[in-house]
mmCIF file of C-alpha atoms in Angstrom:
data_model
loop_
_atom_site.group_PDB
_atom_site.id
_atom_site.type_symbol
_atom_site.label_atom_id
_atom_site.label_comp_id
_atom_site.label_asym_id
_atom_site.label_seq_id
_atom_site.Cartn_x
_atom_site.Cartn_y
_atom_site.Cartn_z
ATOM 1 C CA UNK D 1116 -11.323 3.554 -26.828
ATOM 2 C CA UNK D 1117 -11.636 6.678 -24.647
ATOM 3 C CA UNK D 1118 -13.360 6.828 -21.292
ATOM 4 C CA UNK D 1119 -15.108 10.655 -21.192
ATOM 5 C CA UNK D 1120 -17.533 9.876 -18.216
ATOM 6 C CA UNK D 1121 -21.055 8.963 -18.873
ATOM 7 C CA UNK D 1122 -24.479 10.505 -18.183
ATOM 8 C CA UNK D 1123 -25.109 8.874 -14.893
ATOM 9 C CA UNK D 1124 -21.574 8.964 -13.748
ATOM 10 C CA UNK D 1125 -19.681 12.485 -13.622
ATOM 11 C CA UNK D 1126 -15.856 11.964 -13.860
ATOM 12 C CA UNK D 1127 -13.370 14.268 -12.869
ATOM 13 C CA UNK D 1128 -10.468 15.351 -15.509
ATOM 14 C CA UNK D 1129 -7.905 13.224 -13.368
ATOM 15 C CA UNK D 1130 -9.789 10.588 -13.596
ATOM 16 C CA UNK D 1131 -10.331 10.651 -16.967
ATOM 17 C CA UNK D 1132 -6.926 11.352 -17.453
ATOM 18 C CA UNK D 1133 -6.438 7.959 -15.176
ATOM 19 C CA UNK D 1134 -8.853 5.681 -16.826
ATOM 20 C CA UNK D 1135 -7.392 6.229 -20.327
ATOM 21 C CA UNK D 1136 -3.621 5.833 -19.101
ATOM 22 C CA UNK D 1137 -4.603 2.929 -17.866
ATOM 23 C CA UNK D 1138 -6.225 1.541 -20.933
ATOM 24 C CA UNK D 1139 -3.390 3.085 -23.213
ATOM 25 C CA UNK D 1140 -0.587 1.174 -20.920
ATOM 26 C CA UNK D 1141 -2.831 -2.330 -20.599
ATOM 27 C CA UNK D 1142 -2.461 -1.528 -16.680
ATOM 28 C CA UNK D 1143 -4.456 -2.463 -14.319
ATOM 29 C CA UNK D 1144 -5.842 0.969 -13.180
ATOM 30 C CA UNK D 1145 -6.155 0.833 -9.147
ATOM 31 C CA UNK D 1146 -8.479 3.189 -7.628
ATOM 32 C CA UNK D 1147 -8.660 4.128 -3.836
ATOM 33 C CA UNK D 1148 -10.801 6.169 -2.191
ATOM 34 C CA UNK D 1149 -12.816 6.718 0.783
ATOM 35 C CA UNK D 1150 -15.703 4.604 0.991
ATOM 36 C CA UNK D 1151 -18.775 5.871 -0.827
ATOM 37 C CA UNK D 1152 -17.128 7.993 -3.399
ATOM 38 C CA UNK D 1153 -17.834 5.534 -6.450
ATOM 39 C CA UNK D 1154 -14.937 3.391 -7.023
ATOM 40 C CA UNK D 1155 -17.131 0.076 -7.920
ATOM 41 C CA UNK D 1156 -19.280 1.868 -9.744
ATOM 42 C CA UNK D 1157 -16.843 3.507 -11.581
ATOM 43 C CA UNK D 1158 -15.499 -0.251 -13.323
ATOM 44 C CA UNK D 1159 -19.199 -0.504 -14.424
ATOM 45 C CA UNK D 1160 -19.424 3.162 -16.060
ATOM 46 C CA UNK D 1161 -16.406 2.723 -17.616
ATOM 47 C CA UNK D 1162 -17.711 -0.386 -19.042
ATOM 48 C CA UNK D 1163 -20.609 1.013 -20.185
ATOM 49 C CA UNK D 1164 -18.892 4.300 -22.060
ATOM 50 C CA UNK D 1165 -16.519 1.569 -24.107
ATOM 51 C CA UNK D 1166 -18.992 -0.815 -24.800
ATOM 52 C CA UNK D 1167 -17.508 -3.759 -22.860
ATOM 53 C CA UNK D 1168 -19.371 -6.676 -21.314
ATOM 54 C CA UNK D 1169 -17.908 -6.519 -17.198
ATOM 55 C CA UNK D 1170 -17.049 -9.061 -15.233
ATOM 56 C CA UNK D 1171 -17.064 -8.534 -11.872
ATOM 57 C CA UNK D 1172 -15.018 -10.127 -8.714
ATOM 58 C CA UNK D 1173 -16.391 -8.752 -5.324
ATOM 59 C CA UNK D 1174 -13.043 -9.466 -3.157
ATOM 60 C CA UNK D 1175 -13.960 -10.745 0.489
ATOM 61 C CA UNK D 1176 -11.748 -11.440 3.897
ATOM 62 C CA UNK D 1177 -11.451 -15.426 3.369
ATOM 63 C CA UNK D 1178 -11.069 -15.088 -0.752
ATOM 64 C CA UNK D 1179 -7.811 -16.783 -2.266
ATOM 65 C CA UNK D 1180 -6.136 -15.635 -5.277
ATOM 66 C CA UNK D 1181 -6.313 -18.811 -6.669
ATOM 67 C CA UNK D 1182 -10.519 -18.857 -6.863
ATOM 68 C CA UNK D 1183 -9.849 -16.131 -9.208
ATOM 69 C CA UNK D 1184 -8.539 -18.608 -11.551
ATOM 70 C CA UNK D 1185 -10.247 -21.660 -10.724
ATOM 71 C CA UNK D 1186 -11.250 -24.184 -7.999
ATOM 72 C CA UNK D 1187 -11.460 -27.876 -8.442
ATOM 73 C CA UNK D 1188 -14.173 -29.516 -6.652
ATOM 74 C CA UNK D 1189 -12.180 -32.892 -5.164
ATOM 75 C CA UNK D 1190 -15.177 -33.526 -2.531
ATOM 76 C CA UNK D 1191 -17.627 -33.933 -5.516
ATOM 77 C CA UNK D 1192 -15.584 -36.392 -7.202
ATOM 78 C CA UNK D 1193 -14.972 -38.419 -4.808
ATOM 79 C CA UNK D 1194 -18.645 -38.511 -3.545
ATOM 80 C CA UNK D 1195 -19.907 -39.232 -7.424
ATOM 81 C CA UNK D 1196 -16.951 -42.270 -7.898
ATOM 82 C CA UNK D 1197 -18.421 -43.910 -4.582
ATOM 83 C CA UNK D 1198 -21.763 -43.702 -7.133
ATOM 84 C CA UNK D 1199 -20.490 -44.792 -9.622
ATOM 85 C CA UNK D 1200 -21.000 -41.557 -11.736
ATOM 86 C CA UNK D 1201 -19.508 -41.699 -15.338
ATOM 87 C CA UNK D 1202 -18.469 -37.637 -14.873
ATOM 88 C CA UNK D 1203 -15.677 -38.643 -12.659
ATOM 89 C CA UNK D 1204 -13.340 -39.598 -15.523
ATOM 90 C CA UNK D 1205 -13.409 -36.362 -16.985
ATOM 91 C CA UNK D 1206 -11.747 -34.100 -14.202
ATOM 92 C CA UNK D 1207 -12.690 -30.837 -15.989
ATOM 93 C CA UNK D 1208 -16.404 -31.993 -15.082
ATOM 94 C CA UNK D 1209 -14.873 -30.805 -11.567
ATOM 95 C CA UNK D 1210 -13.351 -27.460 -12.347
ATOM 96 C CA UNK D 1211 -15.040 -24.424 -11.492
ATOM 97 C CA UNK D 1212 -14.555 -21.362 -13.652
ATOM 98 C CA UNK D 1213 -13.286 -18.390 -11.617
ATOM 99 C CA UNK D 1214 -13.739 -14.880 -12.727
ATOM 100 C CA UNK D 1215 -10.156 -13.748 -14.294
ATOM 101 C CA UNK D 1216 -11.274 -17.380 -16.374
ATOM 102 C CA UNK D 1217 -13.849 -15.946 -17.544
ATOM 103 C CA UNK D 1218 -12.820 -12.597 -18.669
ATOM 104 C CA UNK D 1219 -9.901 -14.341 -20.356
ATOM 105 C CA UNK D 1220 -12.190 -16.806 -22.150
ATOM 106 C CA UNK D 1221 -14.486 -13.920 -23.278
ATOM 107 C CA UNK D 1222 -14.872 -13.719 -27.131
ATOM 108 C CA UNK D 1223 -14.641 -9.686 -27.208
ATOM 109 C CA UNK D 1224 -12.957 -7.612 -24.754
ATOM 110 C CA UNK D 1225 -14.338 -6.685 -21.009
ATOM 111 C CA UNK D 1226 -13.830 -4.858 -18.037
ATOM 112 C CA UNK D 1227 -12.678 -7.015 -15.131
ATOM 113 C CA UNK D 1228 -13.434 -5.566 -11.857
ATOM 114 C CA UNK D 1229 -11.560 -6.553 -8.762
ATOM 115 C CA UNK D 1230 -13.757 -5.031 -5.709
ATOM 116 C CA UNK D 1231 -11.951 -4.318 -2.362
ATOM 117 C CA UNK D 1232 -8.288 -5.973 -3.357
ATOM 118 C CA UNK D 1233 -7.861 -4.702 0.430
ATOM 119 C CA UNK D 1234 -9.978 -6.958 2.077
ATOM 120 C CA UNK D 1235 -7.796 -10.411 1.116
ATOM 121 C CA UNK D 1236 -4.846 -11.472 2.675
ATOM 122 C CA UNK D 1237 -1.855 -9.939 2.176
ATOM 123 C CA UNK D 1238 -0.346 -12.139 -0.307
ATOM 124 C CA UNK D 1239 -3.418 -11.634 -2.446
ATOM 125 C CA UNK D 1240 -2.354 -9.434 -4.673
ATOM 126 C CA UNK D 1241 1.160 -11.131 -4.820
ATOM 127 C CA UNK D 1242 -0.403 -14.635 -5.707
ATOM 128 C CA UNK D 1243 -2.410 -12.860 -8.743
ATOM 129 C CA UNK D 1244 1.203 -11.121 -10.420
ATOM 130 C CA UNK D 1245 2.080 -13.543 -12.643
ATOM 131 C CA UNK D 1246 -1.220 -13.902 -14.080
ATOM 132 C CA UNK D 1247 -2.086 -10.248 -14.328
ATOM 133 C CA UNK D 1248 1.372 -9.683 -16.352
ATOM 134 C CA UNK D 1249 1.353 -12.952 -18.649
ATOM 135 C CA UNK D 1250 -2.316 -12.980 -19.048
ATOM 136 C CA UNK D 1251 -2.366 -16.930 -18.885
ATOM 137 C CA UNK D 1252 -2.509 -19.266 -16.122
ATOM 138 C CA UNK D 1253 -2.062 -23.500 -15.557
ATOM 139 C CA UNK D 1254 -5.080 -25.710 -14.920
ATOM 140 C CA UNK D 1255 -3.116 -28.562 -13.388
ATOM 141 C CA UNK D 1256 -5.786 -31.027 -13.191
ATOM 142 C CA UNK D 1257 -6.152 -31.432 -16.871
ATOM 143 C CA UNK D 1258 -3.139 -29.861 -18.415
ATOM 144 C CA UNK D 1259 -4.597 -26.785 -19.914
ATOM 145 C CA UNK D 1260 -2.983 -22.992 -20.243
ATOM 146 C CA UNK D 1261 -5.930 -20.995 -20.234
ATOM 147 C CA UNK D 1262 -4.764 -17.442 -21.886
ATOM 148 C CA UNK D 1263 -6.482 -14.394 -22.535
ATOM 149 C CA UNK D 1264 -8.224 -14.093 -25.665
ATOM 150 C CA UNK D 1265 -8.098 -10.395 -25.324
ATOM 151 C CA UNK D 1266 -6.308 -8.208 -22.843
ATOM 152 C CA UNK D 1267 -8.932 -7.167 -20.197
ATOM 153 C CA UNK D 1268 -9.580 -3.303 -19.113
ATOM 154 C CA UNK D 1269 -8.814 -4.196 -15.550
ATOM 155 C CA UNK D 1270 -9.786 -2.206 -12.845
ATOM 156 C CA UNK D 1271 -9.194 -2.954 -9.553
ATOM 157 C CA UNK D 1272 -10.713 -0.973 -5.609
ATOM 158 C CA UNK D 1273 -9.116 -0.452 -2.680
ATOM 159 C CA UNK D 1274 -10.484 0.881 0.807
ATOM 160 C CA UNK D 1275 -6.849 1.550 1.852
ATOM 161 C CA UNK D 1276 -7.422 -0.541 4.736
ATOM 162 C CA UNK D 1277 -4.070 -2.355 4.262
ATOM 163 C CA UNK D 1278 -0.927 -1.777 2.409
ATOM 164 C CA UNK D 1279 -0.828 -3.461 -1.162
ATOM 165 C CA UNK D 1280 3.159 -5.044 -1.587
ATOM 166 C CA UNK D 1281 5.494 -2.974 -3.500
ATOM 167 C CA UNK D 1282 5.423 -5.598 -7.021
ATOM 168 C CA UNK D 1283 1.958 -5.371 -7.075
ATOM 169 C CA UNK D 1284 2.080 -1.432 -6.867
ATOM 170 C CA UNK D 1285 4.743 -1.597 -9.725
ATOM 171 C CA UNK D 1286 1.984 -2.891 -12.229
ATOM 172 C CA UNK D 1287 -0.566 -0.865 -11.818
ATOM 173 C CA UNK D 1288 -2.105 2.758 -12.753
ATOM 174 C CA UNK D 1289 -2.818 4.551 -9.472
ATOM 175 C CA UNK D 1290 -5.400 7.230 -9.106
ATOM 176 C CA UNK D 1291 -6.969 8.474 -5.928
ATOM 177 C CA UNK D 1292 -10.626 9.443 -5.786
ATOM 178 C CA UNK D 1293 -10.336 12.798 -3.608
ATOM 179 C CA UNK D 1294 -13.703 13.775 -1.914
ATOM 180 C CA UNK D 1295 -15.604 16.091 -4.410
ATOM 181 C CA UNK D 1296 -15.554 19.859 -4.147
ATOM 182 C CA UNK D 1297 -19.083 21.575 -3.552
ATOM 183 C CA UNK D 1298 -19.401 22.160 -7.802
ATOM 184 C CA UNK D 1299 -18.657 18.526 -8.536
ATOM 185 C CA UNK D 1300 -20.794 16.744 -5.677
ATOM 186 C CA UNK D 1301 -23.658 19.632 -7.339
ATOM 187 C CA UNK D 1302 -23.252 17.775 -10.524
ATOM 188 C CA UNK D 1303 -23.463 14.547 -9.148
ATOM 189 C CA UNK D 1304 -26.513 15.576 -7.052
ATOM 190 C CA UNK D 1305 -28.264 16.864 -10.448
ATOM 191 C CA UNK D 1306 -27.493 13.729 -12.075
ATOM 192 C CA UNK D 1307 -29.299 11.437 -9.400
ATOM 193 C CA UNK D 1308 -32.073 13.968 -8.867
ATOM 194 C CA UNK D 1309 -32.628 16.200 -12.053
ATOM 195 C CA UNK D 1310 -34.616 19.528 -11.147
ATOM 196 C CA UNK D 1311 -34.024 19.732 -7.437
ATOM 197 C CA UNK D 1312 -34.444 23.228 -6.334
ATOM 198 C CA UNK D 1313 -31.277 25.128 -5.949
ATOM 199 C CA UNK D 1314 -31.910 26.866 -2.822
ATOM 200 C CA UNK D 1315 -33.173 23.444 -1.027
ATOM 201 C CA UNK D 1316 -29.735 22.018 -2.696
ATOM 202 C CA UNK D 1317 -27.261 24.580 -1.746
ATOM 203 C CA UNK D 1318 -28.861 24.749 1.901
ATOM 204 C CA UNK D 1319 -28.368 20.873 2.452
ATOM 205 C CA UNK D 1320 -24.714 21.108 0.697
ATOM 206 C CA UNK D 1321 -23.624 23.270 3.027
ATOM 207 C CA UNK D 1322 -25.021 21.479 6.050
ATOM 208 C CA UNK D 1323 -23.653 18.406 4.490
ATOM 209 C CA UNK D 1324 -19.905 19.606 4.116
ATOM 210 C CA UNK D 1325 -20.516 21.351 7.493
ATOM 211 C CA UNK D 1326 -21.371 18.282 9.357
ATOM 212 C CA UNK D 1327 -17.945 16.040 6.821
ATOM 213 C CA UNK D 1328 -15.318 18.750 8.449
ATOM 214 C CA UNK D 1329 -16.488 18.636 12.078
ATOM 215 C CA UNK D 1330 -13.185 17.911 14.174
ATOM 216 C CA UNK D 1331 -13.276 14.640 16.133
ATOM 217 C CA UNK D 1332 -15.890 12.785 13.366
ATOM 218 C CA UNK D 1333 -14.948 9.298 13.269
ATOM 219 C CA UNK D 1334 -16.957 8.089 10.000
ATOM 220 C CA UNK D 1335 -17.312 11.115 7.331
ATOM 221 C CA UNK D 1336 -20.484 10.854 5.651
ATOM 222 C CA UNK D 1337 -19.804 10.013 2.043
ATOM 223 C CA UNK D 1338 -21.183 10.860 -1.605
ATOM 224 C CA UNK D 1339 -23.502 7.764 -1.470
ATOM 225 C CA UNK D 1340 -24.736 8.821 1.703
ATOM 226 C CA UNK D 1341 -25.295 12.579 1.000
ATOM 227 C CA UNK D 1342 -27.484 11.395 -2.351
ATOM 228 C CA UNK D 1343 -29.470 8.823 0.378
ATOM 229 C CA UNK D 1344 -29.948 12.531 2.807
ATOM 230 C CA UNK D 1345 -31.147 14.194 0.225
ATOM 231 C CA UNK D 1346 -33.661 11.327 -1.537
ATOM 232 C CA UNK D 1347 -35.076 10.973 2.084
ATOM 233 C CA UNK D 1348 -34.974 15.015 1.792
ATOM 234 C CA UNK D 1349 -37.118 14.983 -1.405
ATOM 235 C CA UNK D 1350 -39.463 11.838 -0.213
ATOM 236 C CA UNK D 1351 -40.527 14.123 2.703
ATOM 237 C CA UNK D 1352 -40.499 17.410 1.158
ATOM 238 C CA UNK D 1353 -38.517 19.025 3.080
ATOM 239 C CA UNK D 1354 -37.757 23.082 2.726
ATOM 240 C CA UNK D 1355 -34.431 24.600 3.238
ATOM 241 C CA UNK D 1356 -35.990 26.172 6.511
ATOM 242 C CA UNK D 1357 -36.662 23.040 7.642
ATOM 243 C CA UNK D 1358 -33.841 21.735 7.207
ATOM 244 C CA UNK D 1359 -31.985 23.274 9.939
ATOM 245 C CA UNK D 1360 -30.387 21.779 12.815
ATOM 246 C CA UNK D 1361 -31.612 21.208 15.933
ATOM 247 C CA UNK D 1362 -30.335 23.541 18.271
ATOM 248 C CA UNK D 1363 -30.490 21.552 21.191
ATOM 249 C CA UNK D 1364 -28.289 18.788 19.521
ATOM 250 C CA UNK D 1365 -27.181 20.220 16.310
ATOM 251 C CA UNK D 1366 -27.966 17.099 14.686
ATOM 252 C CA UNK D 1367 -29.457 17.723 11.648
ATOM 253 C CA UNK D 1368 -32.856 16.318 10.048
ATOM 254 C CA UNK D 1369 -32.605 12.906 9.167
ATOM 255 C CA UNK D 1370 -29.094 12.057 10.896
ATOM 256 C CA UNK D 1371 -29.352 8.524 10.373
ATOM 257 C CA UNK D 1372 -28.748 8.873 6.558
ATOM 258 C CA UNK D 1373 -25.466 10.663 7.431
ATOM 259 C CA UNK D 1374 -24.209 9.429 10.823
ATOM 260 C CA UNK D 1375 -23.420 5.833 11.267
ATOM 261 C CA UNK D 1376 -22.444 5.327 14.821
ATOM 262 C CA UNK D 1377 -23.355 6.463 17.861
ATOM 263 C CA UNK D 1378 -20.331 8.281 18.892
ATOM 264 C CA UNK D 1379 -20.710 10.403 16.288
ATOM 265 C CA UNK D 1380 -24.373 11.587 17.345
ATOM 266 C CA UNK D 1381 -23.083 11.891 20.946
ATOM 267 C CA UNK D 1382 -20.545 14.326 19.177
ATOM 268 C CA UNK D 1383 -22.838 16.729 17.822
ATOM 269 C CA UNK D 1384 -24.547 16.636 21.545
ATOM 270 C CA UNK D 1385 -21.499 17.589 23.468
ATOM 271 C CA UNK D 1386 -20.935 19.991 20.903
ATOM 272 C CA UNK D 1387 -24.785 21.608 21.299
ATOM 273 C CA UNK D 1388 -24.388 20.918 25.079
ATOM 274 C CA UNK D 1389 -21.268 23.068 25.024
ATOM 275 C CA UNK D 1390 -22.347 25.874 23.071
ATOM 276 C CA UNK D 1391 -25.705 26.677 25.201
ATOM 277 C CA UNK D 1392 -23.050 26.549 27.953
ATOM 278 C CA UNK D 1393 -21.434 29.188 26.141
ATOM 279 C CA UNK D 1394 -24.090 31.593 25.564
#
């Protein structure tokens, strides 16, 4: 199996490179990245170019490690054996399937996705180590060693908004999505919008990575939010004349696609504010 990018997802060489160490090693392959630049979607393209069902864990600030595996539902079965309910003597009637259950129960081969590791607790990646290694857990409730039919393609985002622990580094296959170059983020444009005019596209690049490298930005606008610029772009058929920046604030058309808080729009002011003071 060899991930070569696919037609709605253009991957770098590294990343290729990355992607198929990762699957040569049986690694999980741990991606970070700004926000925006295609890390999620990534897991899902790479599913899609080998074939593989996906199974997908979307990581949030209260998730435990353990509802990876499973959860057992103790409220239920006590309500339903103050009912009377037959179901209670079976406890697995109470066991919920987590997500790393089901990719290990999976008759063929997937590719689990672990979205935003970052966001847990800091002993969430610690708690998953064993697993992730042996490729089995223990249901205690009933007894069981659930093991992995076949060894997931595991993939696995980070927002870098916390350290991940040392042993949990050790085990993985690290690649960092760097912010594409002008050629690349053309090719991704193309994909998303096939037959946009090349002077309208090269005029709102360049206003685009303009607007990224302007000292004192506090939120860069990212790939997803360039391609949402330039749909709004298209929607209101905009010309490359038109599309330059208001003098009086230098914001440029459409801001809201690109700037997400208000300090960085009262940036752009100060900076217009300064340079008529200039001239």
């Amino acid at each position: 199996m060899k991930f070569a990018g696919t037609e709605q997802y253009v991957a770098t060489a590294d990343l290729t490179v990355a992607v198929n160490a990762s699957v040569t090693l049986e690694r999980p392959l741990l991606v970070k990245g700004e926000p925006g630049t295609g890390k999620t979607e990534l897991a899902r393209q790479v599913a899609l170019s080998l074939g593989l069902p996906i199974v997908e864990w979307h990581v949030k600030s209260t998730t435990k490690a353990a509802q990876g595996l499973y959860e057992y539902d103790a409220v239920s079965r006590l309500r339903d054996s103050q009912l009377g309910d037959e179901r209670v003597h079976d406890v697995s009637n109470y066991i919920r399937k987590g997500k790393l259950w089901q990719a290990f129960e999976a008759e063929t081969k997937v590719v689990l996705l672990i979205d935003e590791i970052d966001k847990a607790d800091i002993e969430f990646p610690n708690d998953l180590l064993q697993e992730l290694d042996r490729m089995e857990f223990h249901v205690y409730e009933t007894g069981d060693t659930i093991r992995a039919k076949h060894r997931p393609v595991i993939v696995i985002t980070s927002n870098n908004e916390k350290e991940l622990p040392d042993a949990f580094l050790r085990r993985c296959f690290f690649h960092y999505i760097r912010f594409p170059e002008a050629e690349t983020l053309k090719q991704i444009v193309e994909v998303h919008y096939p037959g946009i005019k090349e002077h309208l596209l090269a005029t709102a690049l360049t206003q685009f990575y303009e607007i990224r490298e302007t000292p004192g930005l506090k939120k860069k606008p990212s790939t997803s939010e360039v391609l949402d610029w330039l749909k709004l772009i298209l929607a209101e058929d905009l010309s490359p004349e038109e599309l330059k920046r208001d003098p009086a604030s230098l914001l440029p058309k459409l801001h809201g696609a690109l700037l997400k808080n208000e300090q960085d729009v009262q940036l752009f002011e100060r900076l217009a504010f300064m340079a008529r003071g200039r001239s």
